[in-house]
Coordinates of C-alpha atoms in Angstrom, one line a residue:
M833 CA 18.4 133.7 1.9
S834 CA 17.3 137.2 2.8
P835 CA 13.6 137.6 2.0
A836 CA 12.8 139.1 -1.4
H837 CA 11.7 142.7 -1.1
G838 CA 9.3 143.6 -3.9
A839 CA 8.9 141.6 -7.1
L840 CA 12.5 140.6 -7.8
K841 CA 12.8 136.8 -7.3
L842 CA 15.4 134.1 -7.9
A843 CA 14.4 130.7 -9.3
S844 CA 13.3 128.4 -6.5
Y845 CA 16.5 126.3 -6.4
Y846 CA 18.9 129.2 -5.6
S847 CA 19.2 129.5 -1.8
D848 CA 21.6 129.9 1.1
H849 CA 24.3 127.2 1.5
M850 CA 24.2 126.2 -2.2
V851 CA 27.1 125.4 -4.5
L852 CA 27.4 127.3 -7.8
Q853 CA 29.5 125.9 -10.7
R854 CA 33.1 127.0 -10.4
G855 CA 35.3 128.3 -13.2
P856 CA 36.2 128.1 -16.0
Q857 CA 32.5 127.7 -16.4
Q858 CA 30.3 130.6 -15.4
A859 CA 27.5 130.1 -12.9
V860 CA 24.1 131.3 -14.2
L861 CA 21.5 133.0 -12.1
W862 CA 17.9 133.6 -13.3
G863 CA 14.6 134.6 -12.0
N864 CA 11.6 136.9 -12.3
A865 CA 10.8 140.6 -12.0
D866 CA 7.9 142.9 -12.8
T867 CA 9.5 146.0 -14.3
E868 CA 10.0 145.3 -18.0
G869 CA 13.4 146.5 -19.3
D870 CA 14.8 147.0 -15.8
T871 CA 18.4 146.1 -15.1
V872 CA 19.1 143.3 -12.6
T873 CA 22.6 143.3 -11.1
A874 CA 24.3 140.4 -9.3
Q875 CA 27.5 140.6 -7.4
V876 CA 29.6 138.0 -5.7
I877 CA 30.9 140.1 -2.8
G878 CA 34.7 140.5 -3.1
Q879 CA 34.9 138.5 -6.4
G880 CA 35.3 140.6 -9.5
S881 CA 32.8 142.8 -11.3
A882 CA 29.0 142.7 -11.2
A883 CA 26.9 140.9 -13.8
T884 CA 23.8 142.5 -15.3
S885 CA 20.7 141.5 -17.2
K886 CA 17.6 143.2 -18.6
V887 CA 14.1 142.0 -17.6
Q888 CA 12.4 140.6 -20.7
N889 CA 8.8 139.2 -20.5
G890 CA 9.1 139.1 -16.7
K891 CA 12.3 137.1 -16.7
W892 CA 16.0 137.8 -16.3
K893 CA 19.1 135.7 -16.6
L894 CA 22.8 136.4 -16.2
K895 CA 26.2 134.8 -16.0
L896 CA 28.4 135.5 -13.0
P897 CA 32.2 135.8 -13.5
A898 CA 34.1 132.6 -13.6
I899 CA 35.1 131.9 -10.0
T900 CA 37.5 129.2 -8.7
N901 CA 37.9 130.5 -5.2
P902 CA 35.7 128.1 -3.2
G903 CA 34.3 130.7 -0.8
P904 CA 32.1 130.9 1.1
F905 CA 30.6 134.1 -0.4
T906 CA 27.6 136.3 -0.2
V907 CA 25.7 136.9 -3.5
D908 CA 23.7 140.1 -3.8
V909 CA 21.0 140.5 -6.5
K910 CA 19.3 143.9 -7.0
S911 CA 17.0 145.8 -9.3
R912 CA 14.4 148.5 -8.9
D913 CA 11.9 145.7 -8.0
G914 CA 13.9 144.5 -5.0
H915 CA 16.9 143.0 -3.4
V916 CA 17.8 139.3 -2.7
T917 CA 20.9 138.1 -0.8
L918 CA 22.3 134.5 -0.8
H919 CA 24.5 133.6 2.1
D920 CA 27.2 130.9 2.5
V921 CA 27.5 130.2 -1.2
L922 CA 30.4 128.0 -2.4
F923 CA 31.8 127.5 -5.8
G924 CA 32.6 123.9 -6.9
D925 CA 31.4 121.3 -9.3
V926 CA 27.6 120.7 -9.5
W927 CA 26.4 117.2 -10.3
L928 CA 22.8 116.2 -11.1
C929 CA 21.8 112.8 -9.8
S930 CA 18.7 111.2 -11.3
G931 CA 16.9 107.9 -12.0
Q932 CA 14.7 105.4 -10.1
S933 CA 14.8 103.6 -6.8
N934 CA 18.5 102.6 -6.6
M935 CA 19.4 106.3 -7.0
E936 CA 16.7 107.3 -4.6
F937 CA 18.0 104.6 -2.1
E938 CA 18.8 106.7 1.0
M939 CA 22.0 106.9 3.1
K940 CA 20.1 105.5 6.1
K941 CA 19.8 102.2 4.3
V942 CA 23.4 101.5 3.2
M943 CA 25.8 99.0 4.8
N944 CA 27.4 100.6 7.9
T945 CA 24.9 103.4 7.8
S946 CA 25.8 105.0 11.1
T947 CA 29.5 105.2 10.3
E948 CA 28.8 106.6 6.8
I949 CA 26.4 109.3 8.1
Q950 CA 28.7 110.3 10.9
K951 CA 31.6 110.8 8.4
G952 CA 29.3 112.5 5.9
V953 CA 28.2 115.3 8.4
T954 CA 31.8 116.3 8.8
L955 CA 32.2 117.2 5.1
K956 CA 30.9 120.7 5.1
T957 CA 31.8 121.6 1.6
I958 CA 29.6 118.9 0.1
R959 CA 26.1 120.5 -0.2
Y960 CA 22.9 119.0 -1.6
M961 CA 19.3 119.7 -2.5
K962 CA 16.4 117.5 -3.5
T963 CA 13.4 118.2 -5.8
Q964 CA 9.9 117.5 -4.6
W965 CA 7.9 114.5 -5.6
A966 CA 6.0 116.1 -8.5
K967 CA 4.8 115.3 -11.9
S968 CA 3.4 117.4 -14.7
N969 CA 2.0 117.0 -18.2
T970 CA 3.5 120.4 -19.2
P971 CA 7.0 121.9 -18.5
V972 CA 7.2 123.6 -15.1
E973 CA 9.5 126.6 -14.7
D974 CA 9.0 127.0 -10.9
L975 CA 10.7 123.8 -9.6
Q976 CA 9.1 122.4 -6.4
I977 CA 11.8 121.9 -3.8
G978 CA 11.8 118.9 -1.4
Q979 CA 15.0 119.7 0.4
P980 CA 16.6 123.2 0.1
W981 CA 20.3 123.4 -0.2
T982 CA 21.9 122.4 3.0
V983 CA 25.2 121.7 4.8
P984 CA 25.3 118.0 5.7
T985 CA 23.3 117.2 8.8
E986 CA 22.3 113.9 10.2
A987 CA 18.6 114.6 9.7
T988 CA 18.9 115.5 6.0
L989 CA 21.8 113.3 5.0
K990 CA 20.0 110.1 6.1
E991 CA 17.2 110.9 3.6
F992 CA 19.5 111.8 0.7
S993 CA 20.6 109.5 -2.1
A994 CA 23.4 107.2 -1.0
V995 CA 25.0 106.7 -4.5
C996 CA 24.8 110.5 -5.1
Y997 CA 26.4 111.5 -1.8
L998 CA 29.0 108.8 -1.6
Y999 CA 30.0 109.6 -5.2
A1000 CA 30.6 113.2 -4.1
E1001 CA 32.4 112.1 -1.0
Y1002 CA 34.9 109.9 -2.8
L1003 CA 35.3 112.3 -5.7
Q1004 CA 36.0 115.3 -3.4
S1005 CA 39.0 113.5 -1.9
H1006 CA 40.6 113.8 -5.3
L1007 CA 39.4 117.3 -6.3
N1008 CA 39.8 119.1 -2.9
Y1009 CA 37.1 121.7 -3.6
P1010 CA 33.3 121.9 -3.0
I1011 CA 30.8 119.7 -4.7
G1012 CA 27.1 120.5 -5.0
L1013 CA 24.5 117.7 -5.6
I1014 CA 21.0 118.0 -7.0
G1015 CA 18.9 114.9 -6.3
S1016 CA 16.0 114.5 -8.7
Y1017 CA 14.8 110.9 -8.7
W1018 CA 11.7 108.7 -8.3
G1019 CA 11.5 105.0 -7.7
G1020 CA 9.8 102.7 -10.2
T1021 CA 9.9 105.1 -13.1
P1022 CA 10.9 104.4 -16.7
I1023 CA 13.4 106.4 -18.8
E1024 CA 10.5 107.8 -20.9
A1025 CA 9.2 109.8 -17.9
W1026 CA 12.6 111.6 -17.6
S1027 CA 13.0 112.2 -21.3
P1028 CA 12.1 115.5 -23.1
P1029 CA 9.7 115.3 -26.1
E1030 CA 12.6 115.6 -28.6
A1031 CA 14.1 112.3 -27.2
I1032 CA 10.7 110.6 -27.1
R1033 CA 10.0 111.4 -30.7
S1034 CA 13.3 110.0 -31.9
C1035 CA 12.8 106.4 -30.6
P1036 CA 10.2 103.6 -31.0
V1037 CA 7.1 104.0 -28.8
V1038 CA 7.1 101.7 -25.7
T1039 CA 4.0 100.9 -23.8
H1040 CA 4.4 99.9 -20.1
G1041 CA 0.8 99.0 -19.4
T1042 CA -1.3 100.4 -16.6
E1043 CA 0.6 103.0 -14.6
P1044 CA 1.0 102.0 -10.9
D1045 CA -0.2 104.4 -8.3
C1046 CA 3.4 104.7 -6.8
C1047 CA 5.3 105.6 -9.9
P1048 CA 4.7 108.0 -12.8
H1049 CA 5.2 106.3 -16.2
A1050 CA 3.9 108.7 -18.8
P1051 CA 6.5 110.1 -21.3
Q1052 CA 8.2 113.4 -20.1
I1053 CA 6.0 113.7 -17.0
L1054 CA 9.1 113.9 -14.7
W1055 CA 11.2 115.7 -17.2
N1056 CA 8.5 118.4 -17.1
A1057 CA 8.3 118.5 -13.3
K1058 CA 11.8 117.6 -12.0
I1059 CA 14.4 118.4 -14.7
Y1060 CA 13.1 121.1 -17.1
A1061 CA 13.5 124.0 -14.7
L1062 CA 17.1 123.0 -13.9
R1063 CA 18.3 123.5 -17.4
A1064 CA 19.5 127.1 -16.9
M1065 CA 21.6 126.2 -13.9
T1066 CA 25.3 125.6 -14.8
I1067 CA 26.2 122.0 -14.0
Y1068 CA 29.4 120.0 -14.4
G1069 CA 27.7 116.6 -15.1
A1070 CA 25.0 114.1 -14.3
V1071 CA 24.9 110.6 -12.8
W1072 CA 22.0 108.3 -13.7
Y1073 CA 20.9 105.0 -12.1
Q1074 CA 17.8 103.6 -13.8
G1075 CA 16.7 100.8 -16.1
E1076 CA 14.9 98.2 -14.0
T1077 CA 11.5 99.4 -15.1
N1078 CA 12.6 99.2 -18.8
A1079 CA 14.0 95.6 -18.6
D1080 CA 11.0 94.3 -20.7
H1081 CA 11.9 96.7 -23.5
T1082 CA 15.7 96.2 -23.9
T1083 CA 16.2 96.8 -27.6
E1084 CA 14.4 100.2 -27.4
Y1085 CA 16.5 101.3 -24.4
N1086 CA 19.6 101.6 -26.6
C1087 CA 17.9 104.4 -28.5
Q1088 CA 16.2 105.9 -25.5
Q1089 CA 19.3 106.4 -23.3
K1090 CA 21.3 107.8 -26.2
A1091 CA 18.5 110.2 -27.1
M1092 CA 17.9 111.3 -23.5
I1093 CA 21.6 112.1 -23.0
R1094 CA 21.7 113.9 -26.3
E1095 CA 18.7 116.1 -25.4
W1096 CA 19.7 116.7 -21.8
R1097 CA 23.1 117.9 -23.0
A1098 CA 21.7 120.2 -25.8
Q1099 CA 19.0 121.8 -23.6
F1100 CA 21.2 122.3 -20.5
N1101 CA 23.9 123.9 -22.8
R1102 CA 21.4 126.2 -24.5
E1103 CA 19.5 127.3 -21.5
S1104 CA 22.7 128.0 -19.5
M1105 CA 23.9 130.3 -22.3
G1106 CA 26.6 127.8 -23.2
Q1107 CA 28.0 127.4 -19.7
T1108 CA 27.0 123.8 -19.1
R1109 CA 29.1 121.9 -21.7
A1110 CA 27.4 120.7 -24.8
D1111 CA 29.0 117.3 -24.1
F1112 CA 28.8 117.4 -20.3
P1113 CA 30.0 114.2 -18.6
F1114 CA 27.2 111.7 -18.1
G1115 CA 27.8 108.7 -15.8
Y1116 CA 25.5 105.8 -15.2
V1117 CA 25.3 102.6 -13.1
Q1118 CA 24.7 99.5 -15.1
L1119 CA 21.9 97.3 -13.7
G1120 CA 22.7 95.3 -10.6
A1121 CA 21.3 91.9 -9.6
I1122 CA 17.9 91.2 -8.1
D1123 CA 17.6 87.6 -6.9
D1124 CA 19.4 84.3 -6.7
K1125 CA 17.4 82.2 -9.1
G1126 CA 19.8 81.9 -12.0
Y1127 CA 17.5 82.8 -14.9
V1128 CA 18.4 85.0 -18.0
G1129 CA 15.5 87.5 -18.0
G1130 CA 15.7 90.9 -19.5
F1131 CA 18.5 92.4 -17.3
P1132 CA 21.5 91.1 -19.3
A1133 CA 20.1 92.6 -22.6
L1134 CA 19.3 95.8 -20.8
R1135 CA 22.8 96.1 -19.5
W1136 CA 24.1 95.5 -23.0
S1137 CA 21.7 98.3 -24.3
Q1138 CA 23.0 100.6 -21.6
T1139 CA 26.4 100.5 -23.3
A1140 CA 24.8 101.0 -26.8
N1141 CA 25.7 97.4 -27.6
H1142 CA 29.5 97.9 -27.0
G1143 CA 29.8 96.4 -23.6
Y1144 CA 31.7 99.4 -22.1
S1145 CA 31.6 103.1 -21.9
P1146 CA 32.7 105.5 -23.3
N1147 CA 32.5 104.3 -26.9
S1148 CA 31.9 105.6 -30.4
D1149 CA 28.2 106.0 -29.6
Q1150 CA 28.7 107.4 -26.1
H1151 CA 31.1 110.2 -26.0
N1152 CA 32.1 111.5 -22.5
V1153 CA 29.9 108.8 -21.0
F1154 CA 31.1 106.6 -18.1
M1155 CA 29.8 103.5 -16.3
A1156 CA 30.0 101.6 -13.1
V1157 CA 29.3 97.8 -13.3
A1158 CA 27.1 96.6 -10.4
M1159 CA 26.0 93.1 -11.5
D1160 CA 28.5 91.5 -9.0
L1161 CA 27.3 93.4 -6.0
P1162 CA 24.1 91.5 -5.1
D1163 CA 22.4 91.7 -1.8
F1164 CA 19.9 88.8 -1.9
T1165 CA 18.9 89.3 1.7
S1166 CA 18.5 93.1 1.6
P1167 CA 15.6 94.1 4.0
H1168 CA 14.7 96.6 1.3
G1169 CA 14.3 93.9 -1.3
A1170 CA 17.0 92.2 -3.3
I1171 CA 16.5 94.7 -6.2
H1172 CA 17.8 97.3 -3.7
P1173 CA 21.3 96.1 -2.7
R1174 CA 22.9 98.0 0.2
Y1175 CA 26.5 98.0 -1.3
K1176 CA 26.3 101.5 -2.6
Q1177 CA 29.8 102.3 -1.4
E1178 CA 31.3 100.0 -4.1
V1179 CA 29.0 101.4 -6.7
A1180 CA 30.1 105.0 -5.9
Q1181 CA 33.8 104.0 -5.8
R1182 CA 33.5 102.5 -9.3
L1183 CA 31.7 105.6 -10.6
V1184 CA 34.4 107.8 -9.2
M1185 CA 37.2 105.8 -10.9
S1186 CA 35.4 106.2 -14.2
A1187 CA 34.7 109.9 -13.6
L1188 CA 38.3 110.7 -12.8
N1189 CA 39.4 109.4 -16.1
V1190 CA 36.5 110.4 -18.4
A1191 CA 35.0 113.5 -16.7
Y1192 CA 38.2 115.0 -15.3
G1193 CA 40.9 113.8 -17.6
H1194 CA 43.0 111.8 -15.2
K1195 CA 44.1 109.4 -17.9
G1196 CA 46.3 107.4 -15.6
V1197 CA 43.3 106.1 -13.7
K1198 CA 42.3 102.6 -14.9
F1199 CA 38.5 102.6 -14.7
Q1200 CA 37.4 99.6 -16.8
G1201 CA 37.4 95.9 -16.0
P1202 CA 38.9 93.5 -18.6
F1203 CA 37.2 93.3 -21.9
P1204 CA 37.7 90.8 -24.8
T1205 CA 39.6 92.0 -27.9
K1206 CA 40.4 88.7 -29.6
I1207 CA 38.8 85.2 -29.8
L1208 CA 40.7 82.3 -31.2
T1209 CA 39.2 78.9 -32.1
S1210 CA 41.3 75.8 -31.4
S1211 CA 42.2 73.4 -34.3
S1212 CA 40.0 70.8 -32.7
G1213 CA 37.1 73.1 -32.5
N1214 CA 36.5 72.1 -28.8
S1215 CA 37.8 75.3 -27.2
L1216 CA 37.9 79.1 -27.5
T1217 CA 40.7 81.3 -26.2
I1218 CA 39.5 84.8 -25.3
E1219 CA 42.1 87.5 -25.0
F1220 CA 41.4 90.6 -22.9
D1221 CA 42.6 94.1 -23.4
A1222 CA 44.8 93.3 -26.4
G1223 CA 47.0 91.0 -24.2
S1224 CA 47.7 93.7 -21.6
A1225 CA 45.1 92.5 -19.0
Q1226 CA 46.2 91.2 -15.6
L1227 CA 43.3 88.8 -14.8
D1228 CA 42.1 87.6 -11.5
I1229 CA 40.0 84.4 -12.2
R1230 CA 37.6 83.8 -9.2
N1231 CA 35.7 80.8 -10.6
T1232 CA 35.2 78.9 -13.8
H1233 CA 31.6 79.7 -14.5
G1234 CA 29.8 82.5 -16.4
F1235 CA 30.8 81.9 -20.0
E1236 CA 28.3 80.5 -22.5
I1237 CA 28.2 79.9 -26.2
C1238 CA 25.5 80.0 -28.8
C1239 CA 25.8 77.6 -31.7
S1240 CA 25.0 78.7 -35.3
G1241 CA 21.4 79.2 -35.9
G1242 CA 20.4 79.1 -32.2
C1243 CA 21.4 82.5 -30.8
N1244 CA 18.9 84.6 -28.8
M1245 CA 19.7 87.1 -26.1
F1246 CA 16.8 85.9 -23.9
N1247 CA 17.2 82.1 -24.0
N1248 CA 19.6 79.7 -22.3
A1249 CA 22.8 79.0 -24.1
V1250 CA 25.5 76.2 -23.8
A1251 CA 27.7 76.5 -20.8
A1252 CA 31.4 77.0 -21.6
P1253 CA 33.4 76.6 -18.4
I1254 CA 36.9 78.0 -18.1
T1255 CA 39.4 75.2 -18.6
A1256 CA 42.6 77.2 -18.5
H1257 CA 43.8 80.8 -18.2
S1258 CA 46.9 83.0 -18.5
Q1259 CA 47.6 86.5 -17.3
S1260 CA 45.6 88.0 -20.1
S1261 CA 43.3 85.3 -21.5
V1262 CA 40.9 82.5 -20.7
T1263 CA 40.3 79.3 -22.5
V1264 CA 36.7 77.9 -22.4
D1265 CA 35.2 74.6 -23.4
S1266 CA 33.2 75.0 -26.6
S1267 CA 32.6 71.3 -27.3
G1268 CA 28.9 71.8 -26.5
C1269 CA 28.4 73.1 -30.0
G1270 CA 29.7 69.9 -31.5
S1271 CA 30.3 70.3 -35.2
Q1272 CA 28.4 73.6 -35.4
H1273 CA 30.1 76.9 -35.6
V1274 CA 30.2 78.9 -32.3
Q1275 CA 28.3 82.0 -33.3
V1276 CA 28.3 84.0 -30.1
V1277 CA 30.1 84.0 -26.8
R1278 CA 28.5 85.7 -23.9
Y1279 CA 29.5 86.3 -20.3
A1280 CA 27.6 86.9 -17.1
W1281 CA 24.4 86.7 -19.1
R1282 CA 22.1 86.2 -16.2
T1283 CA 19.9 88.7 -14.2
S1284 CA 22.0 87.8 -11.2
P1285 CA 25.2 86.2 -12.6
C1286 CA 27.2 85.6 -9.3
H1287 CA 27.3 86.1 -5.6
L1288 CA 29.0 89.2 -4.1
L1289 CA 32.3 89.9 -5.9
Q1290 CA 32.4 86.3 -7.2
C1291 CA 31.9 86.6 -10.9
A1292 CA 34.6 84.8 -12.9
V1293 CA 36.8 87.6 -14.4
Y1294 CA 38.3 90.6 -12.6
D1295 CA 41.3 92.9 -13.0
S1296 CA 43.9 91.8 -10.5
I1297 CA 45.2 95.3 -9.9
T1298 CA 42.0 97.4 -9.6
G1299 CA 39.6 94.6 -8.6
L1300 CA 37.1 95.8 -11.3
P1301 CA 35.0 93.1 -12.9
A1302 CA 34.7 92.3 -16.6
P1303 CA 31.3 93.6 -17.7
T1304 CA 28.5 91.6 -19.3
F1305 CA 29.1 91.0 -23.0
Y1306 CA 27.5 89.4 -26.0
L1307 CA 30.0 89.0 -28.8
T1308 CA 29.9 87.5 -32.3
V1309 CA 32.8 85.0 -32.8
P1310 CA 34.6 85.8 -36.0
E1311 CA 34.7 82.9 -38.5
G1312 CA 37.9 81.0 -37.7
G1313 CA 38.6 83.4 -34.8
G1314 CA 40.3 86.8 -34.7
L1315 CA 39.9 90.4 -33.6
I1316 CA 36.6 91.5 -32.3
G1317 CA 34.9 94.5 -33.9

C-alpha cells in the first residue's frame, strides 16, 4: 500500500494483496479523514465508475461497484486530505475463520505438513490475513493486525490456520476464483468471549471460574478486539471451530451459538450497508475427540447443542448453517495433545462438501451422513430397527458398537446407558439389541455418545458413497415406534 499522504486513512485491514468481496455483493471501504464534509473518492482502476462518500465525524464509508473480474487491480482512494493506493487487489469470496485452538492449529502441525505447505504456496489467488492477539473491555475500531494480507509464502502459511486455509484450497477447486481469508482466533477461549453484548444478554449467564493467563474468558472481550472492527467489511461467510471450553455448560451452548450467529449476521449486514448478507453462510466444526478413555463426559451433549438439538445442520433453528462432523477423526498420539488432532484435511473436506450445498447452492452435493428418520420396535420388545434417511440411505457398517438405549425413567445425557449392539443391518437400516431394558419402555436411543466414540474412521455407521459418518444423536423413541420428530 502506498503510504497515506495527509490525514486520509483506510481501516487497518485494507492493504496490498488483499481480497475484496466479489459481485453481486459490493465491497465496502471505510476509514478516517480530518476534513469534515469532504468527499472521499475510490476507484478500482479500469473497473467501472468511482464511488464516493462524505466525511462525517471523522469517518467515511463507501461501496465499490460490484466486480466479478478477479483482477488483480489497483484501488485508488483520494480526498483533499490525501491519497492512498492499494496494489494487487483481487475480487473473490471473503471468509472469516474464528474460534479456539483447533481453528488456530497451524499448517505446520498437520499431517503431511511439508507436502501441504508446498502445494499451498502455489495457490496465488488464495490470500489471508490474521488479527493480532488482543483483548479489550470496549469495542475497538482500529483492528490490530498480526499478519497483513499476503500471497501464500512458506513463512506465513506455516503459521496460518490449517482448517481455514485447507477449506479455501478445496473450495477454490470448485469455484475457480480468488478466496480471501481472515483468521481471527484464540485457543482456550469460550464462546462468550466472541459474542457481542446483544447475544450475551439473550442467554443464561455462564461462569467459567478463574480466567487462565493464556486465554481470555470474559464476555465479549474478543468480540471487542478481534471481530467488532471487521463488521463493515463485506464478507461471504464465516467458519467456526470452537466449543471445547464450553463443554461443562452444554445446555446453555444451544442458546449461545444461535445468539452469536444471529448477532454476527445482523451487525455485519448493518455495518456493511447491506452488502454482507443478513443470513450469511455460517459453517462450524462439531467437536472432535480428545482421548481414548471411553467416558461420556460433556462433549456428546455439546455436539448435540451445536446442532440446536437436531443432530444435523441446517435445520429449522439454523438457517444457512452447515456442519462438519469430526468425532471420528481422533489423533490420540498427537504431539500437540489429543485434543488437537492433526487430521485437518478431512475436516476441511467435510466443511467444503457442506458449503457447496448450503452456502453455494450446489444441491446435487450430498453433504450429510446418514440420519435416523424412523424407529420401529419389534413385537418381542427385544430389538429396535432404526431406518436412516427415510429408507434412501446406503449404509456402510464398520462395526457393531456405538448404539445405546435409555430405559424409561433412567435417561440422562451425562450418564452411562445400556449398550445396544447392532445385530443386523440392511442397505438403509440397522437393528439393535434392546433387550437390556427388559420389560421397560426404551425411552431414548443414542449414538456415538462418548467424548471419543471410536478410532480413526471406525465409528459404526457411514454413507457408503460419500464416506461421511452418521453424526452423534440423542433421540426419543416414539411409543410403539414410528417416525421421528
